[in-house]
Structure formats: structure tokens, C-alpha cells
Short mmCIF file of C-alpha atoms and ligand atoms in Angstrom, two decimals:
data_model
loop_
_atom_site.label_atom_id
_atom_site.label_comp_id
_atom_site.label_asym_id
_atom_site.label_seq_id
_atom_site.Cartn_x
_atom_site.Cartn_y
_atom_site.Cartn_z
CA UNK A 1 -13.91 32.58 33.49
CA UNK A 2 -13.78 32.98 29.69
CA UNK A 3 -16.37 35.67 29.03
CA UNK A 4 -16.34 35.19 25.23
CA UNK A 5 -17.06 31.48 25.56
CA UNK A 6 -19.78 32.19 28.13
CA UNK A 7 -21.40 34.82 25.94
CA UNK A 8 -21.42 32.40 23.00
CA UNK A 9 -22.94 29.69 25.16
CA UNK A 10 -25.66 32.12 26.30
CA UNK A 11 -26.60 33.06 22.72
CA UNK A 12 -26.59 29.40 21.66
CA UNK A 13 -29.01 28.71 24.50
CA UNK A 14 -31.20 31.66 23.54
CA UNK A 15 -31.37 30.71 19.84
CA UNK A 16 -31.68 27.00 20.59
CA UNK A 17 -32.77 24.93 17.59
CA UNK A 18 -32.81 28.04 15.38
CA UNK A 19 -29.01 27.99 15.26
CA UNK A 20 -26.46 25.51 13.95
CA UNK A 21 -22.73 26.28 14.15
CA UNK A 22 -20.54 24.33 11.72
CA UNK A 23 -16.74 24.32 11.65
CA UNK A 24 -14.00 22.93 9.44
CA UNK A 25 -11.33 20.79 11.13
CA UNK A 26 -8.69 23.51 10.59
CA UNK A 27 -10.45 25.89 12.96
CA UNK A 28 -8.70 26.56 16.25
CA UNK A 29 -9.77 24.71 19.41
CA UNK A 30 -11.61 27.69 20.91
CA UNK A 31 -13.86 27.92 17.83
CA UNK A 32 -14.28 24.14 17.40
CA UNK A 33 -15.49 23.92 21.01
CA UNK A 34 -18.66 25.83 20.02
CA UNK A 35 -19.43 23.90 16.84
CA UNK A 36 -22.49 21.67 16.68
CA UNK A 37 -21.02 20.00 13.60
CA UNK A 38 -17.37 19.78 12.61
CA UNK A 39 -16.12 18.06 9.51
CA UNK A 40 -14.06 18.04 6.37
CA UNK A 41 -15.35 19.88 3.29
CA UNK A 42 -17.38 16.89 2.14
CA UNK A 43 -19.02 16.22 5.50
CA UNK A 44 -19.91 19.88 5.96
CA UNK A 45 -21.58 19.98 2.53
CA UNK A 46 -23.35 16.67 3.12
CA UNK A 47 -24.83 17.73 6.45
CA UNK A 48 -26.31 21.06 5.28
CA UNK A 49 -29.43 19.68 3.54
CA UNK A 50 -30.36 17.86 6.76
CA UNK A 51 -30.12 20.89 9.05
CA UNK A 52 -33.43 22.34 10.29
CA UNK A 53 -32.07 25.47 12.02
CA UNK A 54 -33.06 28.82 10.52
CA UNK A 55 -29.49 30.14 10.81
CA UNK A 56 -26.29 28.32 9.90
CA UNK A 57 -22.97 29.82 10.99
CA UNK A 58 -20.04 28.44 9.02
CA UNK A 59 -16.62 28.70 10.69
CA UNK A 60 -14.25 28.21 7.78
CA UNK A 61 -13.24 29.89 4.55
CA UNK A 62 -15.52 31.67 2.10
CA UNK A 63 -16.09 28.83 -0.37
CA UNK A 64 -17.41 26.65 2.46
CA UNK A 65 -20.03 29.30 3.27
CA UNK A 66 -20.95 29.53 -0.42
CA UNK A 67 -21.38 25.76 -0.65
CA UNK A 68 -23.58 25.80 2.45
CA UNK A 69 -25.71 28.58 0.91
CA UNK A 70 -26.17 26.54 -2.25
CA UNK A 71 -27.33 23.50 -0.30
CA UNK A 72 -29.39 25.31 2.36
CA UNK A 73 -33.17 25.14 2.37
CA UNK A 74 -35.27 28.07 1.22
CA UNK A 75 -35.41 30.73 3.92
CA UNK A 76 -32.39 29.39 5.80
CA UNK A 77 -29.57 31.91 6.19
CA UNK A 78 -25.82 31.23 6.19
CA UNK A 79 -23.47 33.53 8.10
CA UNK A 80 -19.68 33.71 8.20
CA UNK A 81 -17.84 34.98 11.30
CA UNK A 82 -15.14 36.30 8.93
CA UNK A 83 -16.22 36.82 5.31
CA UNK A 84 -12.66 37.92 4.43
CA UNK A 85 -11.26 34.44 5.13
CA UNK A 86 -10.76 33.15 1.61
CA UNK A 87 -8.96 29.96 0.58
CA UNK A 88 -5.69 31.06 -1.09
CA UNK A 89 -5.97 28.29 -3.67
CA UNK A 90 -9.49 29.25 -4.72
CA UNK A 91 -8.06 32.68 -5.61
CA UNK A 92 -5.74 30.99 -8.15
CA UNK A 93 -8.56 30.41 -10.60
CA UNK A 94 -10.36 33.60 -11.68
CA UNK A 95 -13.58 32.55 -13.40
CA UNK A 96 -12.97 34.73 -16.45
CA UNK A 97 -9.74 32.86 -17.10
CA UNK A 98 -11.31 29.46 -16.42
CA UNK A 99 -14.07 30.23 -18.96
CA UNK A 100 -11.50 31.28 -21.56
CA UNK A 101 -9.53 28.05 -21.05
CA UNK A 102 -12.66 25.88 -21.33
CA UNK A 103 -13.56 27.72 -24.55
CA UNK A 104 -10.06 27.12 -25.93
CA UNK A 105 -10.28 23.43 -24.99
CA UNK A 106 -13.66 23.16 -26.72
CA UNK A 107 -12.00 24.43 -29.91
CA UNK A 108 -9.80 21.33 -29.96
CA UNK A 109 -12.96 19.29 -30.68
CA UNK A 110 -12.26 16.92 -27.81
CA UNK A 111 -14.91 15.90 -25.33
CA UNK A 112 -13.52 17.29 -22.06
CA UNK A 113 -15.46 17.51 -18.80
CA UNK A 114 -14.41 19.77 -15.90
CA UNK A 115 -14.09 18.64 -12.30
CA UNK A 116 -13.71 21.51 -9.84
CA UNK A 117 -12.20 21.03 -6.41
CA UNK A 118 -14.54 22.39 -3.74
CA UNK A 119 -11.78 24.90 -2.94
CA UNK A 120 -12.92 27.19 -5.75
CA UNK A 121 -15.29 30.11 -6.07
CA UNK A 122 -19.01 29.82 -6.62
CA UNK A 123 -18.52 31.26 -10.11
CA UNK A 124 -16.07 28.47 -10.99
CA UNK A 125 -18.53 25.90 -9.63
CA UNK A 126 -21.26 27.47 -11.79
CA UNK A 127 -19.01 27.30 -14.85
CA UNK A 128 -18.30 23.64 -14.05
CA UNK A 129 -22.03 22.92 -13.82
CA UNK A 130 -22.61 24.75 -17.10
CA UNK A 131 -20.01 22.53 -18.83
CA UNK A 132 -21.56 19.29 -17.51
CA UNK A 133 -18.99 18.75 -14.76
CA UNK A 134 -19.10 18.31 -11.02
CA UNK A 135 -17.41 19.39 -7.82
CA UNK A 136 -15.23 17.10 -5.70
CA UNK A 137 -13.50 17.31 -2.35
CA UNK A 138 -10.29 15.66 -1.20
CA UNK A 139 -12.39 12.85 0.30
CA UNK A 140 -14.06 11.86 -2.96
CA UNK A 141 -11.78 13.16 -5.72
CA UNK A 142 -10.97 9.61 -6.82
CA UNK A 143 -14.65 8.71 -7.21
CA UNK A 144 -15.44 11.97 -8.99
CA UNK A 145 -12.53 11.74 -11.42
CA UNK A 146 -13.51 8.15 -12.24
CA UNK A 147 -17.09 9.44 -12.78
CA UNK A 148 -15.81 12.14 -15.14
CA UNK A 149 -13.76 9.63 -17.16
CA UNK A 150 -16.88 7.53 -17.69
CA UNK A 151 -18.50 10.57 -19.31
CA UNK A 152 -15.73 12.02 -21.45
CA UNK A 153 -12.42 11.13 -23.03
CA UNK A 154 -10.64 13.94 -21.22
CA UNK A 155 -10.95 15.72 -17.88
CA UNK A 156 -9.76 19.13 -16.76
CA UNK A 157 -9.22 19.16 -13.01
CA UNK A 158 -9.01 22.57 -11.37
CA UNK A 159 -7.41 24.29 -9.55
CA UNK A 160 -5.21 21.93 -7.46
CA UNK A 161 -2.57 20.26 -9.63
CA UNK A 162 -1.12 18.40 -6.62
CA UNK A 163 -4.40 16.77 -5.68
CA UNK A 164 -4.89 16.03 -9.38
CA UNK A 165 -1.52 14.25 -9.63
CA UNK A 166 -2.14 12.29 -6.42
CA UNK A 167 -5.53 11.09 -7.59
CA UNK A 168 -4.16 10.26 -11.03
CA UNK A 169 -1.55 8.06 -9.31
CA UNK A 170 -4.29 6.21 -7.47
CA UNK A 171 -6.30 5.77 -10.66
CA UNK A 172 -3.24 4.53 -12.56
CA UNK A 173 -3.16 7.42 -15.03
CA UNK A 174 0.51 7.64 -16.05
CA UNK A 175 2.46 10.92 -16.03
CA UNK A 176 2.60 10.95 -19.83
CA UNK A 177 -1.23 11.05 -19.89
CA UNK A 178 -1.32 14.21 -17.74
CA UNK A 179 -0.50 17.80 -18.58
CA UNK A 180 -0.25 20.84 -16.31
CA UNK A 181 -1.71 23.62 -18.43
CA UNK A 182 0.44 26.62 -19.26
CA UNK A 183 -1.76 29.64 -18.70
CA UNK A 184 -1.24 33.40 -18.60
CA UNK A 185 -3.71 36.24 -17.96
CA UNK A 186 -5.30 35.70 -21.39
CA UNK A 187 -5.81 31.94 -21.33
CA UNK A 188 -3.80 28.99 -22.64
CA UNK A 189 -0.35 30.00 -23.83
CA UNK A 190 0.13 28.88 -27.46
CA UNK A 191 -2.48 26.09 -27.29
CA UNK A 192 -1.10 24.39 -30.39
CA UNK A 193 2.23 23.82 -28.60
CA UNK A 194 0.61 22.14 -25.56
CA UNK A 195 -0.30 18.43 -25.40
CA UNK A 196 -4.02 19.09 -24.96
CA UNK A 197 -4.84 15.57 -26.16
CA UNK A 198 -3.80 14.09 -22.82
CA UNK A 199 -6.30 12.30 -20.65
CA UNK A 200 -5.97 14.56 -17.61
CA UNK A 201 -5.41 18.31 -17.88
CA UNK A 202 -4.47 20.06 -14.65
CA UNK A 203 -4.98 23.70 -13.71
CA UNK A 204 -1.63 25.01 -12.39
CA UNK A 205 -2.87 25.88 -8.88
CA UNK A 206 -1.79 24.57 -5.47
CA UNK A 207 -2.28 25.16 -1.77
CA UNK A 208 0.72 27.18 -0.65
CA UNK A 209 0.41 25.73 2.86
CA UNK A 210 0.56 22.07 1.77
CA UNK A 211 2.97 22.71 -1.11
CA UNK A 212 5.50 23.80 1.52
CA UNK A 213 6.02 20.20 2.66
CA UNK A 214 9.03 18.73 0.89
CA UNK A 215 10.21 15.12 0.42
CA UNK A 216 13.21 15.74 2.72
CA UNK A 217 10.78 16.57 5.58
CA UNK A 218 9.44 13.00 5.31
CA UNK A 219 12.96 11.57 5.32
CA UNK A 220 13.93 13.75 8.32
CA UNK A 221 10.81 12.63 10.22
CA UNK A 222 11.68 8.97 9.57
CA UNK A 223 15.14 9.40 11.10
CA UNK A 224 13.88 11.56 13.99
CA UNK A 225 11.05 9.14 14.91
CA UNK A 226 12.29 5.67 13.92
CA UNK A 227 9.44 3.33 12.99
CA UNK A 228 6.91 6.17 12.78
CA UNK A 229 3.92 6.16 10.43
CA UNK A 230 3.50 9.21 8.19
CA UNK A 231 0.19 10.37 6.74
CA UNK A 232 -0.51 13.54 4.78
CA UNK A 233 -3.23 15.49 3.02
CA UNK A 234 -3.36 14.90 -0.77
CA UNK A 235 -2.91 18.64 -1.42
CA UNK A 236 0.80 17.91 -0.78
CA UNK A 237 3.10 17.39 -3.79
CA UNK A 238 3.09 13.90 -5.27
CA UNK A 239 6.80 13.47 -4.41
CA UNK A 240 5.85 13.92 -0.73
CA UNK A 241 2.82 11.62 -0.87
CA UNK A 242 4.93 8.96 -2.57
CA UNK A 243 7.13 8.80 0.56
CA UNK A 244 4.22 8.71 3.03
CA UNK A 245 2.44 5.63 4.35
CA UNK A 246 -1.04 7.03 3.81
CA UNK A 247 -2.86 10.07 2.42
CA UNK A 248 -6.38 11.40 2.71
CA UNK A 249 -8.76 14.19 3.64
CA UNK A 250 -8.76 15.89 7.02
CA UNK A 251 -11.38 13.39 8.24
CA UNK A 252 -9.25 10.51 7.02
CA UNK A 253 -6.30 11.90 9.01
CA UNK A 254 -8.50 12.11 12.12
CA UNK A 255 -9.58 8.49 11.69
CA UNK A 256 -5.99 7.47 11.07
CA UNK A 257 -4.86 9.09 14.35
CA UNK A 258 -7.62 7.25 16.26
CA UNK A 259 -6.70 3.97 14.55
CA UNK A 260 -2.99 4.31 15.38
CA UNK A 261 -3.81 5.28 18.99
CA UNK A 262 -5.93 2.14 19.38
CA UNK A 263 -3.93 -0.39 17.39
CA UNK A 264 -0.35 0.73 18.04
CA UNK A 265 -0.14 2.37 21.47
CA UNK A 266 3.26 3.91 22.19
CA UNK A 267 4.02 4.46 18.50
CA UNK A 268 4.60 7.74 16.65
CA UNK A 269 2.45 9.23 13.91
CA UNK A 270 3.60 12.20 11.81
CA UNK A 271 0.87 14.15 10.02
CA UNK A 272 1.38 16.51 7.08
CA UNK A 273 -1.44 19.02 7.15
CA UNK A 274 -2.56 22.22 8.84
CA UNK A 275 -1.20 22.44 12.36
CA UNK A 276 -4.35 23.34 14.29
CA UNK A 277 -5.68 19.91 13.41
CA UNK A 278 -2.41 18.08 14.09
CA UNK A 279 -2.00 19.71 17.53
CA UNK A 280 -5.61 18.84 18.43
CA UNK A 281 -5.03 15.20 17.49
CA UNK A 282 -1.76 15.14 19.46
CA UNK A 283 -3.61 16.37 22.53
CA UNK A 284 -6.57 14.00 22.02
CA UNK A 285 -4.38 10.90 21.82
CA UNK A 286 -1.47 11.96 24.04
CA UNK A 287 -2.03 9.09 26.48
CA UNK A 288 -1.87 6.52 23.70
CA UNK A 289 0.62 7.67 21.04
CA UNK A 290 2.84 10.55 19.96
CA UNK A 291 1.57 12.69 17.10
CA UNK A 292 3.82 15.26 15.43
CA UNK A 293 3.34 17.76 12.60
CA UNK A 294 5.43 17.06 9.49
CA UNK A 295 6.35 20.72 9.57
CA UNK A 296 5.01 24.07 10.75
CA UNK A 297 1.92 24.88 8.66
CA UNK A 298 -0.84 27.28 9.65
CA UNK A 299 -3.48 28.36 7.14
CA UNK A 300 -3.61 32.14 7.60
CA UNK A 301 -7.11 32.31 6.13
CA UNK A 302 -8.64 29.66 8.39
CA UNK A 303 -6.93 31.43 11.31
CA UNK A 304 -8.83 34.64 10.59
CA UNK A 305 -11.87 33.08 12.26
CA UNK A 306 -11.68 33.65 16.01
CA UNK A 307 -13.92 33.03 18.99
CA UNK A 308 -14.49 36.81 19.24
CA UNK A 309 -15.65 37.01 15.62
CA UNK A 310 -17.94 34.05 16.22
CA UNK A 311 -19.48 35.89 19.15
CA UNK A 312 -19.84 38.99 17.00
CA UNK A 313 -21.77 37.20 14.27
CA UNK A 314 -23.97 35.43 16.83
CA UNK A 315 -24.83 38.74 18.48
CA UNK A 316 -25.75 40.04 15.03
CA UNK A 317 -28.04 37.07 14.38
CA UNK A 318 -29.69 37.36 17.80
CA UNK A 319 -30.20 41.09 17.21
CA UNK A 320 -31.38 40.63 13.61
CA UNK A 321 -28.43 42.65 12.34
CA UNK A 322 -26.19 40.03 10.74
CA UNK A 323 -25.96 40.19 6.95
CA UNK A 324 -26.24 36.64 5.58
CA UNK A 325 -24.12 35.44 2.68
CA UNK A 326 -25.91 36.03 -0.62
CA UNK A 327 -25.37 34.05 -3.80
CA UNK A 328 -25.69 35.82 -7.16
CA UNK A 329 -29.00 34.71 -8.72
CA UNK A 330 -27.66 33.69 -12.15
CA UNK A 331 -24.92 31.52 -10.63
CA UNK A 332 -27.14 29.73 -8.15
CA UNK A 333 -28.60 26.96 -10.32
CA UNK A 334 -25.47 25.93 -12.29
CA UNK A 335 -23.30 26.05 -9.14
CA UNK A 336 -25.85 24.04 -7.18
CA UNK A 337 -26.00 21.51 -10.00
CA UNK A 338 -22.23 20.90 -9.86
CA UNK A 339 -22.46 20.31 -6.10
CA UNK A 340 -25.57 18.12 -6.15
CA UNK A 341 -24.01 16.00 -8.92
CA UNK A 342 -21.20 15.27 -6.46
CA UNK A 343 -23.63 14.39 -3.66
CA UNK A 344 -25.63 12.16 -5.98
CA UNK A 345 -22.55 10.30 -7.24
CA UNK A 346 -21.13 9.85 -3.76
CA UNK A 347 -24.38 9.19 -1.92
CA UNK A 348 -26.01 11.86 0.19
P1 13P B 1 -10.68 18.70 3.40
O1 13P B 1 -11.58 18.57 2.23
O2 13P B 1 -9.84 17.51 3.62
O3 13P B 1 -11.44 19.12 4.59
O4 13P B 1 -9.62 19.83 3.08
C1 13P B 1 -9.97 21.13 2.78
C2 13P B 1 -8.80 21.99 2.73
O5 13P B 1 -8.92 23.17 2.54
C3 13P B 1 -7.48 21.38 2.88
O6 13P B 1 -6.49 22.35 2.80
FE1 SF4 B 2 -7.16 26.79 1.12
FE2 SF4 B 2 -4.78 25.69 1.65
FE3 SF4 B 2 -6.05 27.05 3.55
FE4 SF4 B 2 -6.97 24.66 2.73
S1 SF4 B 2 -5.03 25.09 3.81
S2 SF4 B 2 -8.20 26.52 3.09
S3 SF4 B 2 -6.46 24.76 0.55
S4 SF4 B 2 -5.25 27.89 1.62
#
């Protein structure tokens, strides 16, 4: 008998409709098993406004909890089993630096709108809202960048340069219309020497987990599994995505696995993203097709959330001891605006 799982089940029963447990697809199987809702970043954000439960527990990284807090109803509380789990990429864009760069870009006199990847802090989302921009996720980055280009002549996309390049490729924005900003601790390095007149300006951040995948991994997978299909998350480098057959958000990759299992039984699918998800898909479809990870890739931050920590936070909620996530008052409205703009553009 798994006592942790049983204890969680007992608290879920006790709290009933007062509790909703949400989990990102990168959570491990033991945690996912307890989630009432699992999804990619977009689906998790979309579902929050429709949840009636008084308490939401978000199994994922910090920015996902912040987004849930922004979209929660008044009086609803959001709790994180592990508040120290923080997306490594979101840490690559300190808000003070982002503000300085936006100020420097404003000095050029160009009309530039920011688009912030959901994997960023609440303060960066607030700054984005303040500057008339919006948030996006990997599932809707193409729609949101197209939206931004209808509003301004230039866009700064932050902080994931790889996602930015991949979306630019889909939108047909050539390389010579993009520029990865050169930034140091004080802001843009010698702004006059940088091509800031380009259509798409990219913050020089990346996910160190997805950036690990290299083009030769794709080539090796093709010779190891002849005839295989390869799909990857668009946080991978553009050179990797160029060699893949498909790319998309974690939910896209889940749909892709189901599609391959149904339409091409006996075939092989190689997936380039976090391994907890790839292993789950391999297990789910093992009777129909073979699913392999492109390479070893575990997100250490997502892995900080465990079944034990989930139990701990649930015990705190049941005992009225759990400290909910709190959003700084002055950031709430502008950050919420940048998120609701995304939901409005993409349909709630
Ligand atoms: P999704 O938006 O596809 O869920 O991805 C979030 C993420 O952190 C990927 O590394
Ligand atoms: Fe952040 Fe990368 Fe982990 Fe996703 S996989 S949560 S982008 S560090």
C-alpha cells in the first residue's frame, strides 16, 4: 500500500469540491495521478477562471502558480507544493534589466511592443502589460506574435530566443529581420552598434534543458530508428527543429503520440522534450508504437515537486496552515492585463 497516495486521496475526499489540483505535463507520474486537471501552460491558465474550488494547488514551477493567482477569482487561494521550484529560463530576465532595455528601445523612437513568454516572472508580465504587450505560451506564440506585429512595427520577444526563432521561421520572418540583443548587467551593450531597427528583437535567454538537444541527436535517432518520426518542443534550437518532422507545445506532443499510435501502429516516434512526459507517453502507447526520448532531459525544477510535498501542502490546507501564494498589489493589474490579453486574442 502506498501510504502517501492514500493520505492524499483521503484529503481530496475530505475537501471535495473545495479543492482542485492542477499539474503541468512535466510532473512525475506519482504527482500527475492526483491531478484533477493536467495541461500545458496555456491549458492550465485557460482553465483557472472556470474553477469553482476555494483552493487551487498548482503542481509545477513558480510562474505557473503566479499565473493561476492572477486569473483566480476573488477569495480563491493558490498553493504550491514547492515554492522553490522556479523555471530556470524565467530567471534569465531580471525585471530591472528588462525595464532598462525597454527604456533604451523607446529612445530609438520606434514603435516596439513586448511579448513575454509565460515562462517569466510576474514582474516581467506586469512590465509587458504596462508597455501594451501580452503574454504567450508555446502553444500560441505564433498567434500572439502575429497579433503584436499588427500593433507595432517591431516586437521584442522575451526571454526565449529559441522559441522566438522557431516562431519567426513559421511566420516567414527572415534571419536578417531578427536580432538577438546583446545585453549586460546594465542594459543594451552599445545600443548604437546593434541593429535595433530589425522587425523581431530577441532576449538572449533559453531553456537549458531543451537547448541541450543538438542537431546530431536528430541524425543519430534517424539512423537508430529507421523511418521514425521526430517531434520536439519549440524551446529547442532552430537547427534542431529544422531537422524534426513536427514541433509544438507539450499538449501538441501528447496529441502527436496518440495520433501516431492510432494511425501508424508498429512505428517509432522520437520526442525531444522533458523526459517525464516522454516516458509517460511511451508507457501509455507501448502496445501500439515505440516512443523514445531524443536524449536524456529532466527539468530539475519541475522535479522538485514530489508526492510527499503535495501531501504536505494538502495537509496544510486541510488544517488551515498553508500559506497561499501572494501577488504584489502594484503588479497585479498590469500582469493580469498581459495574461488576459492573451486569453482574449486566443479565445478563452
Ligand atoms: P508548455 O507551454 O508546452 O507546457 O511548456 C512549458 C515549458 O516549460 C516547456 O519547457
Ligand atoms: Fe523552465 Fe526549461 Fe524547466 Fe520548462 S523545462 S520549466 S522552460 S527550465
